[in-house]
Amino acid sequence: FWANPGVNMADCHAHGLSATPYVDLKSQRYDFRGEIIEPFKYVDKLRFNASRVNYQHGEIEGERTANLFKNKGLTTRLEFVHSPIGNLTGIWGIQYLEQKNSALLPEDSATHKHKHRGVQQLLNNNKMQNWSLFGLESYQWNDITFEGSARLEKQKVTKDYDHEKVRNEFLSLGYIDSKRPETAHAMDNYYTLTQAHKETARSFALGVHWAFKENHK
């Protein structure tokens, strides 16, 4: 119960006949793409694209919005196609992805304070950020093409928590100022669990293509 603002599933789907639920949805997307030919020496092409998405839908029950789901995302990508080095060609680039999600009461969704404990609150405000570096190189030797690629990603996910509310909850349960050894460091453990999650991913790929016959590979 301390990881989310409060989930109570006892009657969240007990809709009355006069309050048939429906969804009010709004989605916007903007895209921008561009390419420059031979922007500078050793680079044949410079490509850029960016996308912005703003999505939300409210679950309406009668005249009341029970939950407001929000998802805002941004993706940007920059690619460099380098000039051939003998029989070697390739592309390198960088990408950034950011995404914000929540599923809360409209009041809490607007203020980010999550005051309405004890009602259906599905997903606290969270933010994901991802940086990526990638590259692909190809080498042509007679009828054989050798390929190698690599990608490095660093991701960080942060989430909002009401630390004061959790501390009060721990106090009411006797988890703080208690002589029990298992609760002596309850808040310290809680703060550790609520730190931003960070991960790094690495991937590699190798490939060989042999054009052993016309129109066959």
Short mmCIF file of N, CA, C and O in Angstrom, two decimals, residues 25-154:
data_model
loop_
_atom_site.label_atom_id
_atom_site.label_comp_id
_atom_site.label_asym_id
_atom_site.label_seq_id
_atom_site.Cartn_x
_atom_site.Cartn_y
_atom_site.Cartn_z
N LEU A 25 -11.48 9.95 -24.71
CA LEU A 25 -10.08 9.78 -25.11
C LEU A 25 -9.63 10.93 -26.00
O LEU A 25 -10.38 11.40 -26.86
N LYS A 26 -8.38 11.34 -25.80
CA LYS A 26 -7.77 12.38 -26.62
C LYS A 26 -6.32 12.00 -26.89
O LYS A 26 -5.59 11.65 -25.96
N SER A 27 -5.92 12.04 -28.15
CA SER A 27 -4.56 11.68 -28.51
C SER A 27 -4.03 12.63 -29.56
O SER A 27 -4.71 12.93 -30.55
N GLN A 28 -2.82 13.13 -29.35
CA GLN A 28 -2.16 14.04 -30.29
C GLN A 28 -0.75 13.52 -30.57
O GLN A 28 -0.07 13.02 -29.66
N ARG A 29 -0.32 13.63 -31.83
CA ARG A 29 1.03 13.22 -32.19
C ARG A 29 1.59 14.20 -33.22
O ARG A 29 0.91 14.58 -34.17
N TYR A 30 2.86 14.57 -33.01
CA TYR A 30 3.55 15.46 -33.92
C TYR A 30 4.87 14.80 -34.33
O TYR A 30 5.61 14.29 -33.48
N ASP A 31 5.16 14.82 -35.63
CA ASP A 31 6.40 14.22 -36.15
C ASP A 31 7.17 15.25 -36.98
O ASP A 31 6.57 16.04 -37.73
N PHE A 32 8.49 15.19 -36.84
CA PHE A 32 9.36 16.07 -37.62
C PHE A 32 10.53 15.22 -38.13
O PHE A 32 11.16 14.50 -37.36
N ARG A 33 10.78 15.31 -39.44
CA ARG A 33 11.87 14.53 -40.03
C ARG A 33 12.65 15.42 -40.99
O ARG A 33 12.09 16.28 -41.67
N GLY A 34 13.94 15.15 -41.06
CA GLY A 34 14.78 15.93 -41.97
C GLY A 34 16.03 15.16 -42.36
O GLY A 34 16.44 14.21 -41.68
N GLU A 35 16.63 15.57 -43.47
CA GLU A 35 17.87 14.94 -43.94
C GLU A 35 18.71 15.97 -44.68
O GLU A 35 18.18 16.77 -45.47
N ILE A 36 20.00 15.96 -44.42
CA ILE A 36 20.94 16.85 -45.09
C ILE A 36 21.96 15.98 -45.83
O ILE A 36 22.55 15.07 -45.23
N ILE A 37 22.15 16.25 -47.11
CA ILE A 37 23.10 15.50 -47.92
C ILE A 37 24.48 16.14 -47.81
O ILE A 37 24.63 17.36 -48.01
N GLU A 38 25.48 15.34 -47.47
CA GLU A 38 26.88 15.78 -47.35
C GLU A 38 26.99 17.08 -46.54
O GLU A 38 27.43 18.11 -47.05
N PRO A 39 26.58 17.04 -45.26
CA PRO A 39 26.67 18.26 -44.45
C PRO A 39 28.10 18.70 -44.18
O PRO A 39 28.38 19.89 -44.06
N PHE A 40 29.01 17.75 -44.07
CA PHE A 40 30.42 18.07 -43.91
C PHE A 40 31.26 16.87 -44.34
O PHE A 40 30.74 15.81 -44.67
N LYS A 41 32.54 17.03 -44.34
CA LYS A 41 33.47 16.04 -44.87
C LYS A 41 33.34 14.71 -44.12
O LYS A 41 33.17 14.71 -42.90
N TYR A 42 33.40 13.62 -44.88
CA TYR A 42 33.34 12.25 -44.38
C TYR A 42 31.93 11.81 -43.96
O TYR A 42 31.75 10.70 -43.49
N VAL A 43 30.93 12.67 -44.07
CA VAL A 43 29.55 12.31 -43.74
C VAL A 43 28.69 12.51 -44.99
O VAL A 43 28.56 13.62 -45.50
N ASP A 44 28.11 11.40 -45.49
CA ASP A 44 27.27 11.46 -46.69
C ASP A 44 25.88 12.00 -46.38
O ASP A 44 25.31 12.75 -47.16
N LYS A 45 25.32 11.58 -45.24
CA LYS A 45 23.97 12.00 -44.88
C LYS A 45 23.87 12.24 -43.38
O LYS A 45 24.48 11.52 -42.59
N LEU A 46 23.08 13.23 -43.04
CA LEU A 46 22.74 13.51 -41.65
C LEU A 46 21.23 13.49 -41.54
O LEU A 46 20.55 14.31 -42.17
N ARG A 47 20.67 12.54 -40.76
CA ARG A 47 19.23 12.41 -40.63
C ARG A 47 18.80 12.74 -39.21
O ARG A 47 19.49 12.42 -38.25
N PHE A 48 17.61 13.37 -39.12
CA PHE A 48 17.06 13.74 -37.82
C PHE A 48 15.57 13.50 -37.82
O PHE A 48 14.89 13.78 -38.80
N ASN A 49 15.06 12.93 -36.72
CA ASN A 49 13.61 12.83 -36.59
C ASN A 49 13.23 12.95 -35.12
O ASN A 49 14.01 12.59 -34.23
N ALA A 50 12.05 13.47 -34.90
CA ALA A 50 11.54 13.65 -33.54
C ALA A 50 10.04 13.42 -33.55
O ALA A 50 9.35 13.76 -34.52
N SER A 51 9.53 12.83 -32.47
CA SER A 51 8.09 12.58 -32.33
C SER A 51 7.66 12.99 -30.93
O SER A 51 8.36 12.73 -29.95
N ARG A 52 6.49 13.60 -30.88
CA ARG A 52 5.91 14.02 -29.61
C ARG A 52 4.49 13.47 -29.52
O ARG A 52 3.69 13.67 -30.44
N VAL A 53 4.18 12.75 -28.44
CA VAL A 53 2.86 12.15 -28.27
C VAL A 53 2.26 12.62 -26.95
O VAL A 53 2.95 12.64 -25.93
N ASN A 54 0.99 13.01 -27.01
CA ASN A 54 0.27 13.42 -25.81
C ASN A 54 -1.06 12.66 -25.80
O ASN A 54 -1.94 12.97 -26.60
N TYR A 55 -1.17 11.69 -24.91
CA TYR A 55 -2.35 10.83 -24.87
C TYR A 55 -2.98 10.90 -23.49
O TYR A 55 -2.27 10.94 -22.48
N GLN A 56 -4.31 10.91 -23.45
CA GLN A 56 -4.99 10.78 -22.17
C GLN A 56 -6.41 10.26 -22.41
O GLN A 56 -7.00 10.49 -23.47
N HIS A 57 -6.90 9.51 -21.45
CA HIS A 57 -8.32 9.12 -21.49
C HIS A 57 -8.84 9.06 -20.06
O HIS A 57 -8.15 8.65 -19.13
N GLY A 58 -10.07 9.51 -19.93
CA GLY A 58 -10.74 9.48 -18.64
C GLY A 58 -11.80 8.40 -18.62
O GLY A 58 -12.54 8.22 -19.60
N GLU A 59 -11.87 7.66 -17.52
CA GLU A 59 -12.92 6.67 -17.34
C GLU A 59 -14.10 7.36 -16.65
O GLU A 59 -14.01 7.70 -15.47
N ILE A 60 -15.18 7.56 -17.37
CA ILE A 60 -16.33 8.31 -16.89
C ILE A 60 -17.37 7.34 -16.34
O ILE A 60 -17.76 6.38 -17.01
N GLU A 61 -17.80 7.59 -15.13
CA GLU A 61 -18.89 6.81 -14.52
C GLU A 61 -19.98 7.80 -14.12
O GLU A 61 -19.83 8.54 -13.15
N GLY A 62 -21.07 7.82 -14.89
CA GLY A 62 -22.10 8.82 -14.65
C GLY A 62 -21.57 10.20 -15.00
O GLY A 62 -21.20 10.46 -16.13
N GLU A 63 -21.50 11.09 -14.01
CA GLU A 63 -20.96 12.42 -14.23
C GLU A 63 -19.58 12.57 -13.58
O GLU A 63 -19.07 13.68 -13.46
N ARG A 64 -18.99 11.46 -13.21
CA ARG A 64 -17.72 11.50 -12.47
C ARG A 64 -16.61 10.80 -13.25
O ARG A 64 -16.83 9.72 -13.80
N THR A 65 -15.44 11.42 -13.30
CA THR A 65 -14.26 10.79 -13.89
C THR A 65 -13.54 10.00 -12.80
O THR A 65 -12.97 10.59 -11.87
N ALA A 66 -13.59 8.67 -12.90
CA ALA A 66 -13.01 7.83 -11.86
C ALA A 66 -11.49 7.83 -11.92
O ALA A 66 -10.81 7.90 -10.89
N ASN A 67 -10.93 7.74 -13.12
CA ASN A 67 -9.48 7.76 -13.29
C ASN A 67 -9.13 8.48 -14.58
O ASN A 67 -9.86 8.40 -15.57
N LEU A 68 -7.99 9.16 -14.54
CA LEU A 68 -7.49 9.87 -15.72
C LEU A 68 -6.13 9.27 -16.07
O LEU A 68 -5.16 9.43 -15.32
N PHE A 69 -6.06 8.57 -17.19
CA PHE A 69 -4.82 7.95 -17.65
C PHE A 69 -4.08 8.94 -18.56
O PHE A 69 -4.66 9.48 -19.50
N LYS A 70 -2.80 9.14 -18.28
CA LYS A 70 -1.99 10.06 -19.07
C LYS A 70 -0.71 9.37 -19.53
O LYS A 70 -0.11 8.59 -18.78
N ASN A 71 -0.31 9.69 -20.75
CA ASN A 71 0.94 9.17 -21.29
C ASN A 71 1.51 10.23 -22.23
O ASN A 71 0.94 10.50 -23.29
N LYS A 72 2.63 10.82 -21.83
CA LYS A 72 3.30 11.82 -22.66
C LYS A 72 4.68 11.28 -23.04
O LYS A 72 5.44 10.85 -22.18
N GLY A 73 4.99 11.32 -24.35
CA GLY A 73 6.25 10.75 -24.80
C GLY A 73 6.97 11.65 -25.79
O GLY A 73 6.35 12.39 -26.56
N LEU A 74 8.30 11.56 -25.77
CA LEU A 74 9.16 12.29 -26.70
C LEU A 74 10.26 11.36 -27.17
O LEU A 74 10.92 10.70 -26.36
N THR A 75 10.47 11.29 -28.48
CA THR A 75 11.55 10.49 -29.06
C THR A 75 12.31 11.34 -30.05
O THR A 75 11.71 11.98 -30.93
N THR A 76 13.64 11.38 -29.93
CA THR A 76 14.49 12.09 -30.89
C THR A 76 15.61 11.14 -31.33
O THR A 76 16.10 10.33 -30.53
N ARG A 77 16.02 11.28 -32.58
CA ARG A 77 17.02 10.37 -33.14
C ARG A 77 17.87 11.14 -34.15
O ARG A 77 17.34 11.85 -35.00
N LEU A 78 19.18 10.97 -34.06
CA LEU A 78 20.13 11.61 -34.96
C LEU A 78 21.03 10.53 -35.54
O LEU A 78 21.65 9.76 -34.79
N GLU A 79 21.13 10.46 -36.88
CA GLU A 79 21.91 9.42 -37.55
C GLU A 79 22.96 10.04 -38.47
O GLU A 79 22.68 11.03 -39.17
N PHE A 80 24.15 9.43 -38.49
CA PHE A 80 25.24 9.85 -39.37
C PHE A 80 25.59 8.69 -40.29
O PHE A 80 25.96 7.61 -39.82
N VAL A 81 25.48 8.90 -41.60
CA VAL A 81 25.90 7.90 -42.59
C VAL A 81 27.27 8.35 -43.10
O VAL A 81 27.37 9.36 -43.82
N HIS A 82 28.33 7.62 -42.70
CA HIS A 82 29.67 8.08 -43.07
C HIS A 82 30.01 7.69 -44.51
O HIS A 82 29.44 6.75 -45.08
N SER A 83 30.94 8.42 -45.08
CA SER A 83 31.40 8.14 -46.43
C SER A 83 32.10 6.78 -46.46
O SER A 83 32.72 6.36 -45.48
N PRO A 84 32.01 6.06 -47.61
CA PRO A 84 32.67 4.75 -47.71
C PRO A 84 34.18 4.85 -47.46
O PRO A 84 34.83 5.79 -47.92
N ILE A 85 34.68 3.89 -46.70
CA ILE A 85 36.12 3.78 -46.47
C ILE A 85 36.55 2.49 -47.16
O ILE A 85 36.46 1.40 -46.60
N GLY A 86 36.97 2.62 -48.41
CA GLY A 86 37.20 1.43 -49.22
C GLY A 86 35.87 0.73 -49.45
O GLY A 86 34.92 1.30 -49.98
N ASN A 87 35.78 -0.52 -49.00
CA ASN A 87 34.54 -1.29 -49.12
C ASN A 87 33.71 -1.26 -47.83
O ASN A 87 32.75 -2.02 -47.70
N LEU A 88 34.06 -0.38 -46.91
CA LEU A 88 33.38 -0.30 -45.62
C LEU A 88 32.37 0.86 -45.62
O LEU A 88 32.72 2.00 -45.92
N THR A 89 31.13 0.54 -45.30
CA THR A 89 30.08 1.56 -45.18
C THR A 89 29.40 1.37 -43.83
O THR A 89 29.41 0.28 -43.25
N GLY A 90 28.78 2.44 -43.33
CA GLY A 90 28.13 2.30 -42.03
C GLY A 90 27.34 3.51 -41.62
O GLY A 90 27.35 4.56 -42.28
N ILE A 91 26.63 3.34 -40.52
CA ILE A 91 25.79 4.39 -39.94
C ILE A 91 25.92 4.36 -38.43
O ILE A 91 25.99 3.28 -37.83
N TRP A 92 25.99 5.53 -37.84
CA TRP A 92 26.08 5.67 -36.39
C TRP A 92 25.03 6.68 -35.93
O TRP A 92 24.61 7.55 -36.70
N GLY A 93 24.61 6.56 -34.68
CA GLY A 93 23.59 7.48 -34.23
C GLY A 93 23.38 7.49 -32.73
O GLY A 93 23.98 6.71 -31.98
N ILE A 94 22.52 8.42 -32.32
CA ILE A 94 22.15 8.57 -30.91
C ILE A 94 20.64 8.78 -30.84
O ILE A 94 20.05 9.38 -31.74
N GLN A 95 20.02 8.24 -29.78
CA GLN A 95 18.57 8.34 -29.63
C GLN A 95 18.23 8.64 -28.18
O GLN A 95 18.88 8.14 -27.25
N TYR A 96 17.19 9.47 -28.00
CA TYR A 96 16.71 9.79 -26.65
C TYR A 96 15.21 9.55 -26.60
O TYR A 96 14.47 9.96 -27.50
N LEU A 97 14.76 8.87 -25.54
CA LEU A 97 13.35 8.58 -25.34
C LEU A 97 12.96 9.01 -23.93
O LEU A 97 13.65 8.68 -22.96
N GLU A 98 11.83 9.74 -23.83
CA GLU A 98 11.31 10.16 -22.52
C GLU A 98 9.82 9.87 -22.49
O GLU A 98 9.11 10.16 -23.45
N GLN A 99 9.35 9.30 -21.38
CA GLN A 99 7.94 8.96 -21.27
C GLN A 99 7.47 9.20 -19.84
O GLN A 99 8.14 8.82 -18.88
N LYS A 100 6.28 9.85 -19.72
CA LYS A 100 5.67 10.11 -18.43
C LYS A 100 4.29 9.45 -18.40
O LYS A 100 3.52 9.61 -19.33
N ASN A 101 4.00 8.72 -17.31
CA ASN A 101 2.75 8.00 -17.18
C ASN A 101 2.10 8.27 -15.84
O ASN A 101 2.79 8.53 -14.84
N SER A 102 0.78 8.15 -15.81
CA SER A 102 0.04 8.20 -14.55
C SER A 102 -1.38 7.73 -14.80
O SER A 102 -1.88 7.76 -15.93
N ALA A 103 -2.03 7.27 -13.73
CA ALA A 103 -3.45 6.89 -13.78
C ALA A 103 -4.02 7.20 -12.41
O ALA A 103 -3.97 6.38 -11.48
N LEU A 104 -4.57 8.41 -12.26
CA LEU A 104 -5.00 8.93 -10.97
C LEU A 104 -6.35 9.62 -11.09
O LEU A 104 -6.86 9.84 -12.19
N LEU A 105 -6.90 9.98 -9.95
CA LEU A 105 -8.06 10.86 -9.96
C LEU A 105 -7.68 12.18 -10.65
O LEU A 105 -6.53 12.61 -10.55
N PRO A 106 -8.60 12.83 -11.36
CA PRO A 106 -8.26 14.09 -12.03
C PRO A 106 -7.65 15.12 -11.09
O PRO A 106 -6.73 15.85 -11.47
N GLU A 107 -8.15 15.19 -9.85
CA GLU A 107 -7.61 16.16 -8.90
C GLU A 107 -6.15 15.89 -8.60
O GLU A 107 -5.33 16.81 -8.56
N ASP A 108 -5.81 14.64 -8.38
CA ASP A 108 -4.41 14.29 -8.08
C ASP A 108 -3.55 14.36 -9.33
O ASP A 108 -2.35 14.68 -9.26
N SER A 109 -4.14 14.05 -10.49
CA SER A 109 -3.39 14.10 -11.73
C SER A 109 -2.93 15.51 -12.04
O SER A 109 -1.87 15.72 -12.62
N ALA A 110 -3.71 16.51 -11.64
CA ALA A 110 -3.38 17.90 -11.91
C ALA A 110 -2.40 18.47 -10.90
O ALA A 110 -1.55 19.29 -11.23
N THR A 111 -2.49 18.03 -9.62
CA THR A 111 -1.68 18.64 -8.58
C THR A 111 -0.45 17.83 -8.20
O THR A 111 0.47 18.35 -7.60
N HIS A 112 -0.43 16.54 -8.51
CA HIS A 112 0.67 15.64 -8.16
C HIS A 112 0.84 15.48 -6.66
O HIS A 112 1.92 15.15 -6.18
N LYS A 113 -0.22 15.71 -5.88
CA LYS A 113 -0.11 15.61 -4.42
C LYS A 113 -0.74 14.33 -3.87
O LYS A 113 -0.46 13.95 -2.74
N HIS A 114 -1.59 13.67 -4.63
CA HIS A 114 -2.16 12.38 -4.25
C HIS A 114 -2.79 12.41 -2.85
O HIS A 114 -2.44 11.64 -1.98
N LYS A 115 -3.73 13.31 -2.64
CA LYS A 115 -4.35 13.44 -1.32
C LYS A 115 -5.46 12.42 -1.08
O LYS A 115 -5.81 12.16 0.06
N HIS A 116 -6.01 11.87 -2.13
CA HIS A 116 -7.22 11.06 -1.99
C HIS A 116 -6.88 9.59 -1.73
O HIS A 116 -7.04 8.72 -2.58
N ARG A 117 -6.38 9.32 -0.56
CA ARG A 117 -6.04 7.96 -0.16
C ARG A 117 -7.29 7.15 0.10
O ARG A 117 -8.28 7.68 0.60
N GLY A 118 -7.29 5.87 -0.25
CA GLY A 118 -8.40 5.01 0.04
C GLY A 118 -9.37 4.86 -1.10
O GLY A 118 -10.35 4.14 -0.99
N VAL A 119 -9.14 5.55 -2.23
CA VAL A 119 -9.96 5.37 -3.42
C VAL A 119 -9.08 4.77 -4.51
O VAL A 119 -7.87 4.66 -4.37
N GLN A 120 -9.70 4.41 -5.60
CA GLN A 120 -8.98 3.71 -6.66
C GLN A 120 -7.96 4.65 -7.32
O GLN A 120 -8.32 5.56 -8.03
N GLN A 121 -6.69 4.41 -7.07
CA GLN A 121 -5.61 5.15 -7.69
C GLN A 121 -4.66 4.09 -8.27
O GLN A 121 -4.02 3.35 -7.54
N LEU A 122 -4.56 4.02 -9.58
CA LEU A 122 -3.91 2.87 -10.20
C LEU A 122 -2.41 3.01 -10.39
O LEU A 122 -1.66 2.06 -10.15
N LEU A 123 -1.94 4.18 -10.84
CA LEU A 123 -0.52 4.31 -11.16
C LEU A 123 -0.04 5.71 -10.80
O LEU A 123 -0.55 6.70 -11.35
N ASN A 124 0.94 5.77 -9.91
CA ASN A 124 1.51 7.05 -9.52
C ASN A 124 2.32 7.65 -10.66
O ASN A 124 2.72 6.95 -11.59
N ASN A 125 2.59 8.96 -10.57
CA ASN A 125 3.39 9.63 -11.59
C ASN A 125 4.77 8.99 -11.68
O ASN A 125 5.46 8.84 -10.68
N ASN A 126 5.19 8.64 -12.88
CA ASN A 126 6.52 8.11 -13.09
C ASN A 126 7.09 8.61 -14.41
O ASN A 126 6.35 9.02 -15.31
N LYS A 127 8.40 8.59 -14.51
CA LYS A 127 9.10 9.13 -15.68
C LYS A 127 10.22 8.19 -16.08
O LYS A 127 11.03 7.78 -15.24
N MET A 128 10.26 7.84 -17.36
CA MET A 128 11.31 6.97 -17.90
C MET A 128 12.14 7.76 -18.90
O MET A 128 11.61 8.45 -19.77
N GLN A 129 13.47 7.67 -18.76
CA GLN A 129 14.40 8.31 -19.69
C GLN A 129 15.37 7.26 -20.21
O GLN A 129 15.90 6.45 -19.45
N ASN A 130 15.61 7.28 -21.51
CA ASN A 130 16.47 6.28 -22.14
C ASN A 130 17.37 6.96 -23.16
O ASN A 130 16.89 7.60 -24.10
N TRP A 131 18.69 6.79 -22.97
CA TRP A 131 19.69 7.27 -23.93
C TRP A 131 20.30 6.06 -24.63
O TRP A 131 20.63 5.07 -23.98
N SER A 132 20.47 6.16 -25.96
CA SER A 132 21.02 5.04 -26.71
C SER A 132 22.07 5.53 -27.70
O SER A 132 21.89 6.57 -28.35
N LEU A 133 23.15 4.74 -27.82
CA LEU A 133 24.16 4.92 -28.86
C LEU A 133 24.18 3.65 -29.70
O LEU A 133 24.14 2.55 -29.15
N PHE A 134 24.25 3.78 -31.03
CA PHE A 134 24.21 2.59 -31.87
C PHE A 134 25.06 2.80 -33.12
O PHE A 134 25.36 3.93 -33.52
N GLY A 135 25.45 1.67 -33.72
CA GLY A 135 26.23 1.73 -34.94
C GLY A 135 26.11 0.44 -35.73
O GLY A 135 25.94 -0.64 -35.15
N LEU A 136 26.19 0.53 -37.06
CA LEU A 136 26.15 -0.63 -37.95
C LEU A 136 27.17 -0.41 -39.06
O LEU A 136 27.15 0.62 -39.73
N GLU A 137 28.06 -1.39 -39.24
CA GLU A 137 29.08 -1.32 -40.28
C GLU A 137 28.97 -2.54 -41.19
O GLU A 137 28.70 -3.66 -40.73
N SER A 138 29.19 -2.31 -42.50
CA SER A 138 29.14 -3.39 -43.50
C SER A 138 30.41 -3.35 -44.34
O SER A 138 30.84 -2.26 -44.77
N TYR A 139 30.96 -4.52 -44.61
CA TYR A 139 32.16 -4.63 -45.44
C TYR A 139 31.89 -5.61 -46.58
O TYR A 139 31.48 -6.76 -46.34
N GLN A 140 32.09 -5.16 -47.82
CA GLN A 140 31.83 -5.97 -49.00
C GLN A 140 33.13 -6.59 -49.52
O GLN A 140 34.09 -5.87 -49.81
N TRP A 141 33.14 -7.91 -49.64
CA TRP A 141 34.30 -8.63 -50.18
C TRP A 141 33.81 -9.64 -51.21
O TRP A 141 33.19 -10.65 -50.87
N ASN A 142 34.01 -9.30 -52.48
CA ASN A 142 33.49 -10.11 -53.58
C ASN A 142 31.98 -10.30 -53.43
O ASN A 142 31.23 -9.34 -53.39
N ASP A 143 31.52 -11.56 -53.31
CA ASP A 143 30.09 -11.83 -53.17
C ASP A 143 29.64 -11.95 -51.72
O ASP A 143 28.50 -12.35 -51.45
N ILE A 144 30.52 -11.62 -50.80
CA ILE A 144 30.23 -11.79 -49.37
C ILE A 144 30.20 -10.42 -48.68
O ILE A 144 31.07 -9.57 -48.91
N THR A 145 29.18 -10.22 -47.85
CA THR A 145 29.04 -9.00 -47.06
C THR A 145 29.12 -9.35 -45.58
O THR A 145 28.38 -10.22 -45.09
N PHE A 146 30.03 -8.71 -44.88
CA PHE A 146 30.17 -8.90 -43.43
C PHE A 146 29.52 -7.69 -42.72
O PHE A 146 29.72 -6.55 -43.13
N GLU A 147 28.75 -7.97 -41.67
CA GLU A 147 28.08 -6.91 -40.93
C GLU A 147 28.35 -7.04 -39.44
O GLU A 147 28.42 -8.16 -38.91
N GLY A 148 28.48 -5.92 -38.79
CA GLY A 148 28.63 -5.88 -37.34
C GLY A 148 27.90 -4.68 -36.78
O GLY A 148 27.89 -3.60 -37.38
N SER A 149 27.23 -4.87 -35.65
CA SER A 149 26.48 -3.76 -35.06
C SER A 149 26.56 -3.83 -33.54
O SER A 149 26.82 -4.89 -32.96
N ALA A 150 26.33 -2.69 -32.92
CA ALA A 150 26.35 -2.61 -31.45
C ALA A 150 25.41 -1.52 -31.00
O ALA A 150 25.14 -0.55 -31.73
N ARG A 151 24.88 -1.70 -29.78
CA ARG A 151 23.97 -0.71 -29.20
C ARG A 151 24.19 -0.66 -27.69
O ARG A 151 24.30 -1.70 -27.03
N LEU A 152 24.24 0.55 -27.16
CA LEU A 152 24.38 0.78 -25.72
C LEU A 152 23.21 1.64 -25.26
O LEU A 152 22.94 2.69 -25.85
N GLU A 153 22.52 1.19 -24.21
CA GLU A 153 21.37 1.92 -23.68
C GLU A 153 21.54 2.14 -22.18
O GLU A 153 21.95 1.25 -21.46
N LYS A 154 21.22 3.35 -21.75
CA LYS A 154 21.18 3.67 -20.32
C LYS A 154 19.78 4.18 -20.01
O LYS A 154 19.32 5.14 -20.63
#
